[in-house]
Every structure is written in structure tokens, then in C-alpha cells.
CSV table of C-alpha atoms and ligand atoms in Angstrom, one decimal:
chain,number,residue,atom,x,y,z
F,86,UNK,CA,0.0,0.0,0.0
F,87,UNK,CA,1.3,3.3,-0.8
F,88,UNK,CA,2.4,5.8,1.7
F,89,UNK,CA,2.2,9.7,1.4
F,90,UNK,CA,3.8,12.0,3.7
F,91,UNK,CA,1.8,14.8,4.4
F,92,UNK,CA,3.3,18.1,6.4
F,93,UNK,CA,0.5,19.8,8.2
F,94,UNK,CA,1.0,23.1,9.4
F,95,UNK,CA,-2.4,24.6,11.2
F,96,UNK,CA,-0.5,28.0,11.7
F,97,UNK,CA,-2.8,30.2,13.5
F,98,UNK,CA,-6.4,31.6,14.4
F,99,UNK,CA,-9.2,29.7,12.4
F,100,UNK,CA,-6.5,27.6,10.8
F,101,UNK,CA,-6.0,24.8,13.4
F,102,UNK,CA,-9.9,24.8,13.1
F,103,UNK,CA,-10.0,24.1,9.4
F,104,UNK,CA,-7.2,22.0,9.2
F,105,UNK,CA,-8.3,18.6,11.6
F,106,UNK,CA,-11.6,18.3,9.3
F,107,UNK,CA,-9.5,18.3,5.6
F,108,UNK,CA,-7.0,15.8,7.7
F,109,UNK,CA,-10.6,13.8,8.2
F,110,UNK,CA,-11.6,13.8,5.0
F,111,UNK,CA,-8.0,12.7,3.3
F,112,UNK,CA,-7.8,9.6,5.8
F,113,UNK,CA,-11.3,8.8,5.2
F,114,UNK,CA,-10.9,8.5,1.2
F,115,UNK,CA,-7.5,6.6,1.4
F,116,UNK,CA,-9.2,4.0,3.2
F,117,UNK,CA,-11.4,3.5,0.0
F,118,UNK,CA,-8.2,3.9,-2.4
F,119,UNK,CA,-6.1,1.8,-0.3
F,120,UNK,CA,-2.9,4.5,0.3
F,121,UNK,CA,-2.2,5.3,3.7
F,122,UNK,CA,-1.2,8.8,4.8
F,123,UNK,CA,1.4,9.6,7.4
F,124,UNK,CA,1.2,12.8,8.4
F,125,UNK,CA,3.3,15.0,10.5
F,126,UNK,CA,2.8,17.8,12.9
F,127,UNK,CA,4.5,21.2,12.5
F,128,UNK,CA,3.1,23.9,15.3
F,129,UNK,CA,4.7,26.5,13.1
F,130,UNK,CA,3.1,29.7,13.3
F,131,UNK,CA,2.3,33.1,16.0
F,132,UNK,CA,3.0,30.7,19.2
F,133,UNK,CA,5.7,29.6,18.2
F,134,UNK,CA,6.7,33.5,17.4
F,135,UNK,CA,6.0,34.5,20.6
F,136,UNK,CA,7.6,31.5,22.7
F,137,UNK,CA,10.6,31.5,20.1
F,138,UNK,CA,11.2,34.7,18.1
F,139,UNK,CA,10.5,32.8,14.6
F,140,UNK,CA,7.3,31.5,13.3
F,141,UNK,CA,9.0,28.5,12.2
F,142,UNK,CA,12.5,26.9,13.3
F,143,UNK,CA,15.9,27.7,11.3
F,144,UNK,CA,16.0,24.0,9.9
F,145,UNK,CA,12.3,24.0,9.0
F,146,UNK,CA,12.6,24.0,5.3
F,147,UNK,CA,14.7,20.7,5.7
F,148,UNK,CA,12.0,18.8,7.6
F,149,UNK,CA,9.0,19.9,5.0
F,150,UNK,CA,11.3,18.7,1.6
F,151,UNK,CA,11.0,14.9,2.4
F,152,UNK,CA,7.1,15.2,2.2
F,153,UNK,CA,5.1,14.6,-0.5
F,154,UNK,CA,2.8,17.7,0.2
F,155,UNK,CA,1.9,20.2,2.9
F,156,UNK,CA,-1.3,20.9,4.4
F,157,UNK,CA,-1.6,24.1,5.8
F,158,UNK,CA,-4.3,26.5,7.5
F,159,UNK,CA,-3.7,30.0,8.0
F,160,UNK,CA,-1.3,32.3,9.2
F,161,UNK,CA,-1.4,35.9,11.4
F,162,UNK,CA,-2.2,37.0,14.5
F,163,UNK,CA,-3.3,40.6,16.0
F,164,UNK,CA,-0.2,40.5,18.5
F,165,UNK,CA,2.5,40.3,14.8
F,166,UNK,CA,2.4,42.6,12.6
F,167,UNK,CA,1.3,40.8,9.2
F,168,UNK,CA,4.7,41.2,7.3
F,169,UNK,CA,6.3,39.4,9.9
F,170,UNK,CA,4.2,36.5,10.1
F,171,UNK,CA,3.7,35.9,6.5
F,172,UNK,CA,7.6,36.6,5.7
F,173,UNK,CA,8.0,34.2,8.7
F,174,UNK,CA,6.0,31.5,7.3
F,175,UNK,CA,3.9,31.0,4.0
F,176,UNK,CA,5.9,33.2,1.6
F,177,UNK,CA,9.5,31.3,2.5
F,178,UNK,CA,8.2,27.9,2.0
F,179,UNK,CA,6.5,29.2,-1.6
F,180,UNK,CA,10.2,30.4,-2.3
F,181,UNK,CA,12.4,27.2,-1.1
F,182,UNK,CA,10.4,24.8,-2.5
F,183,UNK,CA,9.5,27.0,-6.1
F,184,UNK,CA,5.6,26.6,-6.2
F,185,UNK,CA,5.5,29.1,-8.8
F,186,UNK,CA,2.0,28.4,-9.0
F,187,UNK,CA,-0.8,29.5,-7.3
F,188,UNK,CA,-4.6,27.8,-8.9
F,189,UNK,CA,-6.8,29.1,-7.2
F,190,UNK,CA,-10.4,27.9,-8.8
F,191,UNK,CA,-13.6,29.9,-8.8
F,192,UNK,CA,-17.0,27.7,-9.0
F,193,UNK,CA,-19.9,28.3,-8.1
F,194,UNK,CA,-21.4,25.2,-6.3
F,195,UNK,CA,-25.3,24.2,-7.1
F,196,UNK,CA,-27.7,25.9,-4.3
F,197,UNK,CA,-24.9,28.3,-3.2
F,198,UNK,CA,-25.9,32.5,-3.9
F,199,UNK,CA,-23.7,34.7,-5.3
F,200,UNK,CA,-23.8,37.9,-4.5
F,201,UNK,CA,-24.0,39.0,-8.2
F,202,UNK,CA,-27.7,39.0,-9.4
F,203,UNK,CA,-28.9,36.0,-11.7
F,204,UNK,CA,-26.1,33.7,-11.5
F,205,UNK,CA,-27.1,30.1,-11.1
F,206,UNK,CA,-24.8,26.7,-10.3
F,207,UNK,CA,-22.0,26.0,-12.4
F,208,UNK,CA,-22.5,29.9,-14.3
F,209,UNK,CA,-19.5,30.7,-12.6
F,210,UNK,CA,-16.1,28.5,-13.3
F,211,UNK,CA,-12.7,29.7,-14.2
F,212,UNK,CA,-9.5,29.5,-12.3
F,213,UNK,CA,-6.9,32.3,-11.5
F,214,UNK,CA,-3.4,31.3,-11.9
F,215,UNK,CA,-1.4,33.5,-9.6
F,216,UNK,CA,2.4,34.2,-10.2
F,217,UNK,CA,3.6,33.1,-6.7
F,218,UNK,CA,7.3,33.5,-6.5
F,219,UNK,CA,8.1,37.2,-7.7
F,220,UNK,CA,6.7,40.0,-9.2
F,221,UNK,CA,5.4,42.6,-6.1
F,222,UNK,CA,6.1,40.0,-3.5
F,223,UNK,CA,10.1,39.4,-3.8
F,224,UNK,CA,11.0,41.0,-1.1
F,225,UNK,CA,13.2,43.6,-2.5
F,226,UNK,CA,13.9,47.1,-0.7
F,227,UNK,CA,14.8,48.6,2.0
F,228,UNK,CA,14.5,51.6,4.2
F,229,UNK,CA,16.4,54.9,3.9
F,230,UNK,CA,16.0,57.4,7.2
F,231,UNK,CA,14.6,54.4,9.1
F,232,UNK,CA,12.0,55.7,11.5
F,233,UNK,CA,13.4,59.6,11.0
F,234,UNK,CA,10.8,61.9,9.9
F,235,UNK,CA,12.5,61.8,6.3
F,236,UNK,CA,12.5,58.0,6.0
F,237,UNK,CA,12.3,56.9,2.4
F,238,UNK,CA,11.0,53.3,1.8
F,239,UNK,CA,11.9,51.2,-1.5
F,240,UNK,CA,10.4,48.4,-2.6
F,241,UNK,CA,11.1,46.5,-6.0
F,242,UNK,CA,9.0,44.3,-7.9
F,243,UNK,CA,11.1,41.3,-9.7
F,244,UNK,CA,9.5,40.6,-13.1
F,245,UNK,CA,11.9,37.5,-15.0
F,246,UNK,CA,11.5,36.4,-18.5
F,247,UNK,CA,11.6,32.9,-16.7
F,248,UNK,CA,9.1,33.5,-14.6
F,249,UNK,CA,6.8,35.2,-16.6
F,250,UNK,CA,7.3,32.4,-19.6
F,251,UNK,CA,6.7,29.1,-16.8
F,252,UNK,CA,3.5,30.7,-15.4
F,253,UNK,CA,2.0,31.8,-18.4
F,254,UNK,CA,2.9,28.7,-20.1
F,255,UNK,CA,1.2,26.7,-17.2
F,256,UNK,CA,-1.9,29.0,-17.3
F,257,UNK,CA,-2.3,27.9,-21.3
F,258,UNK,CA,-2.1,24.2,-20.6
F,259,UNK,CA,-4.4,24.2,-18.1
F,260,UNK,CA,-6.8,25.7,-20.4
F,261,UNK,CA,-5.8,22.5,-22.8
F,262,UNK,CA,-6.2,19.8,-19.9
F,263,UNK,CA,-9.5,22.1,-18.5
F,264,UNK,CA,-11.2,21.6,-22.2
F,265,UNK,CA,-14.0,24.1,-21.0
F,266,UNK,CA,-13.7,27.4,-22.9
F,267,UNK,CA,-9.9,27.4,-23.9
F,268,UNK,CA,-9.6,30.8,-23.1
F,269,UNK,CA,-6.9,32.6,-21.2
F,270,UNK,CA,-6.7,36.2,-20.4
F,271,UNK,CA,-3.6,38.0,-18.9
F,272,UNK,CA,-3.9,40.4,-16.7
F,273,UNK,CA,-1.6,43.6,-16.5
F,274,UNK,CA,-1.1,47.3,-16.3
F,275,UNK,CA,1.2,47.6,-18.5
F,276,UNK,CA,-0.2,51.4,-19.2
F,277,UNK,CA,1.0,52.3,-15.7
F,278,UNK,CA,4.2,50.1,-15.5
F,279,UNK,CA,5.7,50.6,-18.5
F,280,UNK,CA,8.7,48.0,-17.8
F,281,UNK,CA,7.7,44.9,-15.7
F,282,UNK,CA,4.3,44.4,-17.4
F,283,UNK,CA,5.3,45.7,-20.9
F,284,UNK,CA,7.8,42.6,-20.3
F,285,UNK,CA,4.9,40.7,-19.3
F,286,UNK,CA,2.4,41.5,-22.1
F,287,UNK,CA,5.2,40.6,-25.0
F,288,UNK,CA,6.4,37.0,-23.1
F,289,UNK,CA,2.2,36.5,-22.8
F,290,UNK,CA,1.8,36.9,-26.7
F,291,UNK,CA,5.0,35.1,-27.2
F,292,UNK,CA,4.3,31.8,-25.4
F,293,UNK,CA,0.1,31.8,-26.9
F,294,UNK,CA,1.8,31.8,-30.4
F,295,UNK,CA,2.6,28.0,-29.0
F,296,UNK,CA,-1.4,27.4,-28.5
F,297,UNK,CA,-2.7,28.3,-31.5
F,298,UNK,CA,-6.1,26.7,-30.0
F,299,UNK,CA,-6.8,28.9,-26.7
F,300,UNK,CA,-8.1,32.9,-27.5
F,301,UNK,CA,-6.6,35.0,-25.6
F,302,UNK,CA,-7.5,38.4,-24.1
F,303,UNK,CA,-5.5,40.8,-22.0
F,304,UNK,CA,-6.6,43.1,-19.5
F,305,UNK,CA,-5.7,45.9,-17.3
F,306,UNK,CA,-6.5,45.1,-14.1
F,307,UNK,CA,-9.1,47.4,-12.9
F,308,UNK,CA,-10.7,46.2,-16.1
F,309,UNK,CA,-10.3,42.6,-14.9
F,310,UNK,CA,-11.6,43.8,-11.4
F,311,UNK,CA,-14.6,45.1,-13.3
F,312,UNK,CA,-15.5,42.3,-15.5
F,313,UNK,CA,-15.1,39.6,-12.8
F,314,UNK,CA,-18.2,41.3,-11.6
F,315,UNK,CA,-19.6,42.5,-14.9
F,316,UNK,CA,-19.0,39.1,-17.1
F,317,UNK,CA,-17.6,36.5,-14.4
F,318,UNK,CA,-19.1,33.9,-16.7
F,319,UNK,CA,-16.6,34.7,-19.2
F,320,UNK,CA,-13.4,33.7,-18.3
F,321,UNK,CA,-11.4,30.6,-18.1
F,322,UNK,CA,-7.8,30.6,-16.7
F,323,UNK,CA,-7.1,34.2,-15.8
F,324,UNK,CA,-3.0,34.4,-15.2
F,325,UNK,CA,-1.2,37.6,-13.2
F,326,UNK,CA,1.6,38.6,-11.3
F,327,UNK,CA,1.7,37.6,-7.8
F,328,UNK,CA,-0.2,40.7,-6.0
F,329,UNK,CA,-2.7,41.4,-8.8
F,330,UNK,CA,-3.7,37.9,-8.7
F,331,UNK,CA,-3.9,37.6,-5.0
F,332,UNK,CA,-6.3,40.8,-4.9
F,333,UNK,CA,-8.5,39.8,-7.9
F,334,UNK,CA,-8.9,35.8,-5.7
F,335,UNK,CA,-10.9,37.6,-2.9
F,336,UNK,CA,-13.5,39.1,-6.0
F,337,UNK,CA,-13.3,35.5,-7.5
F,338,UNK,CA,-13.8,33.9,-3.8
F,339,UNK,CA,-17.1,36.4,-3.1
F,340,UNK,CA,-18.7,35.9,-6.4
F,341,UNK,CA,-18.8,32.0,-5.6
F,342,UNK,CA,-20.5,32.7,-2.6
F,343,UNK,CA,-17.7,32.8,0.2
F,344,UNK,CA,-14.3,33.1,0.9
F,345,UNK,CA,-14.9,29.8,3.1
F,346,UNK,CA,-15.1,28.2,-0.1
F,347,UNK,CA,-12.0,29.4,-2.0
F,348,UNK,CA,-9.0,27.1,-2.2
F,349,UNK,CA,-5.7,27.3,-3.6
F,350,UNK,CA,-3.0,25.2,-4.8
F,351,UNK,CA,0.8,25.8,-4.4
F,352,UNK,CA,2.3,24.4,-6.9
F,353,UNK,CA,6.1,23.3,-8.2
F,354,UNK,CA,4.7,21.9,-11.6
F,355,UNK,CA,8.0,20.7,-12.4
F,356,UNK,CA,7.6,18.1,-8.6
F,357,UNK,CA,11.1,18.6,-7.7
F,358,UNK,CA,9.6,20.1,-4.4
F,359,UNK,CA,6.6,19.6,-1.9
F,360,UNK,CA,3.7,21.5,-2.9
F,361,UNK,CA,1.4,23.2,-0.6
F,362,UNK,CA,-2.7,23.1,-0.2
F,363,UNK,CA,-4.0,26.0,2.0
F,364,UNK,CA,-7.5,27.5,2.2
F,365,UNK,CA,-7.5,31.0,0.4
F,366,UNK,CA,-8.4,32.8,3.4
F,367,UNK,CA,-6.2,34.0,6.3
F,368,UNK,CA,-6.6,33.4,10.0
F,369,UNK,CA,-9.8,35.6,10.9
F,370,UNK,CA,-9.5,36.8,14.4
F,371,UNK,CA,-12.6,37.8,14.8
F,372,UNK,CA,-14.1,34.2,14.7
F,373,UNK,CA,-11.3,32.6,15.7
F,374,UNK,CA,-12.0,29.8,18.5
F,375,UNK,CA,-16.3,29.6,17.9
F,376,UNK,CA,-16.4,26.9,15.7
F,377,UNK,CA,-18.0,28.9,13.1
F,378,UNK,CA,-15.6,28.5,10.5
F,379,UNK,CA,-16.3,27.2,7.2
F,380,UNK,CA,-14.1,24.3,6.4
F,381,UNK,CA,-14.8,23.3,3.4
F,382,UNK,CA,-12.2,25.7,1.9
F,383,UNK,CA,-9.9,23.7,3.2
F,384,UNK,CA,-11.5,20.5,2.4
F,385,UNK,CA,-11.2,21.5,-1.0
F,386,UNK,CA,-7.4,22.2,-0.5
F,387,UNK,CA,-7.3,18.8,0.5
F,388,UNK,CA,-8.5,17.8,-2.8
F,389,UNK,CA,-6.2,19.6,-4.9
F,390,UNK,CA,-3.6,17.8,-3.3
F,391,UNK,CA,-5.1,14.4,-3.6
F,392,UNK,CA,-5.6,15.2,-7.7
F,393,UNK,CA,-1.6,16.3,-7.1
F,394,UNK,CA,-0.4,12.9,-5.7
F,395,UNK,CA,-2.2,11.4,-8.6
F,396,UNK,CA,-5.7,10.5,-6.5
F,397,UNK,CA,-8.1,11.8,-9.3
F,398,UNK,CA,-11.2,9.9,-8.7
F,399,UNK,CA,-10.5,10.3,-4.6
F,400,UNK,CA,-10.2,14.2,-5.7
F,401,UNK,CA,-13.1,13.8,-7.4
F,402,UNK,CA,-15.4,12.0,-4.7
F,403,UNK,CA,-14.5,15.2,-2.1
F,404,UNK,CA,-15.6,17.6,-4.6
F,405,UNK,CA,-18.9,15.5,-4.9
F,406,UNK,CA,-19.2,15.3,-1.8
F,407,UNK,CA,-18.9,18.9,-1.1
F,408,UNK,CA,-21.1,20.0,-3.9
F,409,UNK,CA,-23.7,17.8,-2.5
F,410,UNK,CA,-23.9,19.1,0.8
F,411,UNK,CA,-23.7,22.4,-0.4
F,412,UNK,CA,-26.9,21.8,-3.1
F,413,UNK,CA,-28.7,20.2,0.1
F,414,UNK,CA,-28.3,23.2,1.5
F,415,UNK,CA,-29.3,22.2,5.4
F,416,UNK,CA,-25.9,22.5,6.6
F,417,UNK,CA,-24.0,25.7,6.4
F,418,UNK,CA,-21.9,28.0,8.2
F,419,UNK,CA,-22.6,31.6,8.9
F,420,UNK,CA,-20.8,33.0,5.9
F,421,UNK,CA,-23.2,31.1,3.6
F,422,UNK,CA,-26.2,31.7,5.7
F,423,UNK,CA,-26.4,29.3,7.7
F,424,UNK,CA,-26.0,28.1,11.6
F,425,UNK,CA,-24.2,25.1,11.5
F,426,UNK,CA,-20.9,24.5,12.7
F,427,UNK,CA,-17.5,23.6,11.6
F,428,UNK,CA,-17.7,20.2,12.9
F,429,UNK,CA,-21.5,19.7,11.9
F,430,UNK,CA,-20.7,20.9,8.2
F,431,UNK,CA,-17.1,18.4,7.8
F,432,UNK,CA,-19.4,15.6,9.4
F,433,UNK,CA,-21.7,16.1,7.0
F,434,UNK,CA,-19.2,16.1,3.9
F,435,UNK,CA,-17.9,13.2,5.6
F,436,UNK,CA,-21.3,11.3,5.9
F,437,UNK,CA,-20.9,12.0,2.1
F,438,UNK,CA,-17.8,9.9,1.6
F,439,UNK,CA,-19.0,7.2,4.0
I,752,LIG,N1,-4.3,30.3,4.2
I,752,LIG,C1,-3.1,30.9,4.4
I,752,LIG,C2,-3.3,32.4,4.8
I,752,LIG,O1,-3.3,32.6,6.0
I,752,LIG,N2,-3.4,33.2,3.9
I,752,LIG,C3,-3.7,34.6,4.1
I,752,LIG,C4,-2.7,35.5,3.5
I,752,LIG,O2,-2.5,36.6,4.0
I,752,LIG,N3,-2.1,35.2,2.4
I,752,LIG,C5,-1.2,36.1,1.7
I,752,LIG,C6,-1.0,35.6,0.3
I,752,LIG,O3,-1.5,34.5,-0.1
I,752,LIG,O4,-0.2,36.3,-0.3
């Protein structure tokens, strides 16, 4: 029987609330697919922080690279400031391990309202493909006058021919292996930004000269912001640098419904490295600790990776199972409208799988 090694890291708030239900749901399907998982504990995260001075430990990279995957929940707390705990965390293992790929899928489930008038089940459906290594997020810069009343701050974005090429080239075959509407649209503001993105718009047209099949559009992004409200029904795989993509995922996650039901992939497409499954949300304070969480996010997640390790049909059977309680509608958390509660709504899924 095959083994996988999964790294879970709850991290912090609503995240080791989410986490134990996905964890459920994976050893509940590898009993029907005969694999096994092993997983292993890491209480990385704001405790850690405070007891230690790091979120994680200085060798922490070397215990996540044996694992097949990573599970992990959320990170921040109100007593860090957020650049420190994601810095501390999330955005170093995306880096050390190259998941230069964030999917992050936007469906609207059967039974589940959007906030967008006249949308029904399955209108909604594309994925955003998220640059997740450089661009606005690499961590370039510095202060001048630090803390003076003068003091200068700097910070570069990192825009590579590489990197642009690999994600825009993974954003056109998953258009292929979708086989929906073959449609990719690029998003820029390459008006504004008259290097990075001008970079980005010419390596874009370059690579869909290879997929002579998909259509293409590119848009600026406060058009893109528009139209994922105006025409949401349009798009297919929607590919951007690393911050735009990450702002235009919470319009994608509210459109389906919630962001309780947005997950997101981490991806090294090449598999030389782990890759990591996390809800799209953060850690959310202000519910933290009532068991109101939705955790199907993350249940999702869990899916993701199972389709990763090559579990399709198990991948498949948690997103049935999930659409189904969903279209049932009788079990919900407070973000869709309902009263049920974390543990009532993964029970449920799992009575599904049962
Ligand atoms: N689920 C992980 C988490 O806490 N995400 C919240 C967050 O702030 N993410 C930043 C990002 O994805 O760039």
C-alpha cells in the first residue's frame, strides 16, 4: 500500500480549526483507495513566534522537503504585525520549495448564492493562476532614514522572463487539460508600468503563439476587477503577477459565494519540491476559536492535493461530496447563511464519503 507523507502546518487563528476536518476527509478517502497517509505535525506559526522569536524553526525547510505535500491552515495573529508572520512563514516555503504556481479555482457550487444577481450553479467557473514567487512579493527594498521623519521606503518588484514564460505557459495548458472554454486572459497594467508588465504582455503573446487553440485576451487590471463582476461567466484561466492575482482571488472567492469556499494550490509543476494546499483565506481573528468556520475551503485544499499525488477519482469523490452538501443546502456555516458548525458541516461532507 502506498504511503504519502503529508506536512500539516495549522499555523494560527481559524486555521487549526479548518485543518483537523481536511486531515478527516484525506484519511477517510485513502481507506477506499487503499494508500495510507502519514502525516506530520508542525506547530509553526504566532505561538511559536512569541515563545521563540520565529514562526518556524531555522531548519524547518529541511524537515518539510522529504514530504510529498503540505497541508496548511492559516497564518497571522493581531499581536505580529502581518509582514512578519507571513515573511515568517507562507511566503518562505513558496520560495524554497519554487511553487510558482498558485490555482486558485472559482466555481460556483449548485444551491450556493452569489452575490451578483442571476447567476445560477456551475455559471460561474474559471481558475486564477497566480504568479507566486516574484513579481510585487520578492522582497526587494529597503528603508532609507529608518523611523526619521524623512525616511524613504523602496520596494522593488522582480519581473523575469523565466518567470513570466513558466506561469503563463502553465496557465495555457491548463486551459488544454480544462477543455472548457480554452480561453486565457492575462492580466496587467502595462499602461502604468511601462517595464515589468510591458515585459509581461510581450512574453504573454509570445508563449500563446505556441497554443494556437486557446483565445486569448489581456486586460488591465481594474478592467479585470470590473468584468469579474460585470462578465464572471466569461473567463477561463485568468493568469497575473503575484499581488494582482492575490487581490482579484478575494472578487473570485465572493462571487462564488464565500471566501470559506475558495482554495488554492501551491504548486512546483516541475515536482522537484513539496507543494502546498491551503485555504484561500487568512486566520480571521474575529471568529477565531467559535467553531464557526467554514471548512470546506480547506477541504477542498485537500482535494487539490489528492488530484496532485495522482488520486483523481479520490479528488473527485471530495468535490462530490462537497457540492452535494452544499446543493442540500441544510448545513452551512454563517458565511453562507447558515448556523451550522464547523464540525456539523465536515461531518456532513464526511457522511458523504461514507
Ligand atoms: N491560508 C493561508 C493564509 O493565511 N493566507 C492569508 C494571507 O495573508 N495570504 C497572503 C498571500 O497569499 O499572499
Amino acid at each position: 500500500m502506498k504511503t504519502f507523507t503529508i506536512a500539516v502546518i495549522p499555523g494560527d487563528g481559524v486555521g487549526t480549526e479548518v485543518v483537523p476536518p481536511a486531515r478527516r476527509v484525506l484519511e477517510t478517502v485513502a481507506r477506499k483507495h487503499e494508500v495510507t497517509f502519514a502525516f506530520q505535525d508542525f506547530d509553526w506559526g504566532a505561538a511559536h513566534f512569541v515563545r521563540w522569536g520565529s514562526m518556524m524553526p531555522a531548519g524547518a525547510i529541511d524537515l518539510l522537503q522529504p514530504c510529498d505535500a503540505i497541508l496548511l491552515g492559516a497564518v497571522g495573529d493581531p499581536r505580529i504585525p502581518d509582514h512578519i508572520t507571513l515573511n515568517g512563514l507562507l511566503l518562505p516555503i513558496r520560495r524554497a520549495f519554487d511553487q510558482y504556481a498558485n490555482v486558485r479555482p472559482a466555481y460556483l457550487y449548485p444551491g450556493v448564492s452569489s452575490p451578483l444577481a442571476g447567476k445560477q450553479g456551475g455559471d460561474i467557473d474559471f481558475v486564477v493562476v497566480r504568479e507566486n514567487t516574484e513579481g510585487e512579493y520578492a522582497q526587494v527594498g529597503g528603508f532609507v532614514y529608518h523611523l526619521q521623519p524623512e525616511e524613504i521606503a523602496i520596494q522593488t518588484s522582480v519581473f523575469t522572463r523565466r518567470g513570466i514564460d513558466r506561469i503563463v505557459r502553465f496557465a495555457f495548458e491548463l486551459a488544454v487539460k480544462r477543455d472548457k472554454k480554452k480561453r486565457v486572459t492575462s492580466i496587467t497594467k502595462s499602461n502604468a508600468q511601462g517595464y515589468s508588465m510591458v515585459l509581461w504582455d510581450r512574453a504573454f503573446q509570445e508563449v500563446a503563439e505556441q497554443f494556437p487553440d486557446v483565445e486569448t485576451e489581456s486586460l488591465l487590471v481594474d478592467a479585470a476587477a470590473m468584468n469579474f463582476i460585470r462578465r464572471p461567466e466569461s473567463f477561463d484561466v485568468v493568469v497575473g503577477s503575484n499581488l494582482f492575482c492575490d487581490i482579484l482571488s478575494d472578487i473570485s472567492a465572493i462571487i462564488i459565494g464565500s471566501m470559506g469556499l475558495a482554495a488554492s494550490a501551491n504548486l512546483d509543476p516541475l515536482r522537484r519540491f513539496p507543494s502546498m494546499f491551503e485555504p484561500v483565506h487568512g486566520s480571521a481573528p474575529d471568529i477565531a476559536g467559535k467553531g464557526l468556520v467554514n471548512p470546506l475551503a480547506t477541504i477542498l485544499s485537500a482535494a487539490m492535493m489528492l488530484d496532485h499525488l495522482g488520486l483523481s477519482e479520490a479528488a473527485r469523490e471530495v468535490d462530490r461530496a462537497v457540492a452535494e452538501v452544499l446543493a442540500e443546502g441544510h448545513t452551512r456555516t454563517p458565511d453562507l447563511g447558515g448556523q451550522s458548525s464547523t464540525t456539523e458541516v465536515a461531518e456532513a461532507v464526511l457522511g458523504k464519503l461514507a
